[in-house]
XYZ file of C-alpha atoms in Angstrom:
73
model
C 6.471 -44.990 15.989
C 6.121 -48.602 14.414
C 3.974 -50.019 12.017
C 1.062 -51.980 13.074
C 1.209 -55.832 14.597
C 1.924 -58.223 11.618
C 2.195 -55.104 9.016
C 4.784 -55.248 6.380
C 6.316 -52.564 7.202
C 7.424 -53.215 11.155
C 9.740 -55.840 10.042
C 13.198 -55.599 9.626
C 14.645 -56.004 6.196
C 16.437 -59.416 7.152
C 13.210 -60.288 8.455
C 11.551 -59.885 5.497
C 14.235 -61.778 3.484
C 13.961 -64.702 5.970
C 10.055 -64.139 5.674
C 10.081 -64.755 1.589
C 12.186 -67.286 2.208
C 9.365 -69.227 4.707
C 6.965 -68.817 2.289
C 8.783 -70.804 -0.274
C 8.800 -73.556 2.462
C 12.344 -73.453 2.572
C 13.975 -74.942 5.677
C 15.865 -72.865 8.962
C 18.676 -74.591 7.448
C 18.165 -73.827 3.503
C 17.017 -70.353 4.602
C 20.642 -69.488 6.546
C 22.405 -70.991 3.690
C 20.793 -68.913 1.250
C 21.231 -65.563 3.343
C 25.312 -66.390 4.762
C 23.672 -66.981 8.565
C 23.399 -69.362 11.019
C 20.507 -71.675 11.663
C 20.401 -70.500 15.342
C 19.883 -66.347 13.962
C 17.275 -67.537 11.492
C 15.300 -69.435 14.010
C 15.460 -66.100 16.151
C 14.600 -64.092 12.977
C 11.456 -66.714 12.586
C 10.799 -66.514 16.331
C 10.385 -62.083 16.473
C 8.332 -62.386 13.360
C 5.980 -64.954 14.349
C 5.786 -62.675 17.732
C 5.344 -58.987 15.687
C 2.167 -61.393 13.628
C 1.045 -63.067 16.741
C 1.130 -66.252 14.923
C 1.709 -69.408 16.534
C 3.264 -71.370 13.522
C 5.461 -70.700 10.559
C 2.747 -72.053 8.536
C 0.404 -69.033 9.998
C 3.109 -66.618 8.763
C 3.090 -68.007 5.089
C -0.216 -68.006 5.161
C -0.921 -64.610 6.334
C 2.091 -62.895 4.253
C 0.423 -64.818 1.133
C -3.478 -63.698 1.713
C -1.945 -59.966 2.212
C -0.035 -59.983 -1.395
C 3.400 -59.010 0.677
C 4.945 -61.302 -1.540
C 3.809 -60.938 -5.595
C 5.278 -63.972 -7.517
């Protein structure tokens, strides 16, 4: 069974890396750089988790990974 909608835990582990990386603001194109991808896979990567959080915006996913401590600076 999988975790709830926009839970921590029903992301993928390269989701999650491309997920830290959005909430430093980093671009599609500094994120694949920093994890050895492409641009196109990390906009796919952005695109399933903004669809597992039913956010519209990568700005909603920052946002909502920040208020839930999923990230702990």
């Amino acid at each position: 069974s999988s975790a709830p909608a926009g839970n921590k835990h029903s992301f993928t582990p390269r989701e999650l890396e491309v997920l830290l990386c959005m909430t430093y603001g980093l671009t599609e194109t500094e994120i694949a750089s920093a994890l050895g991808t492409s641009a196109y896979t990390v906009q796919e990567q952005m695109q399933s988790i903004r669809r597992k959080m039913n956010a519209g915006t990568r700005i909603e996913v920052s946002v909502r990974a920040a208020r839930n401590e999923w990230f702990r600076r």
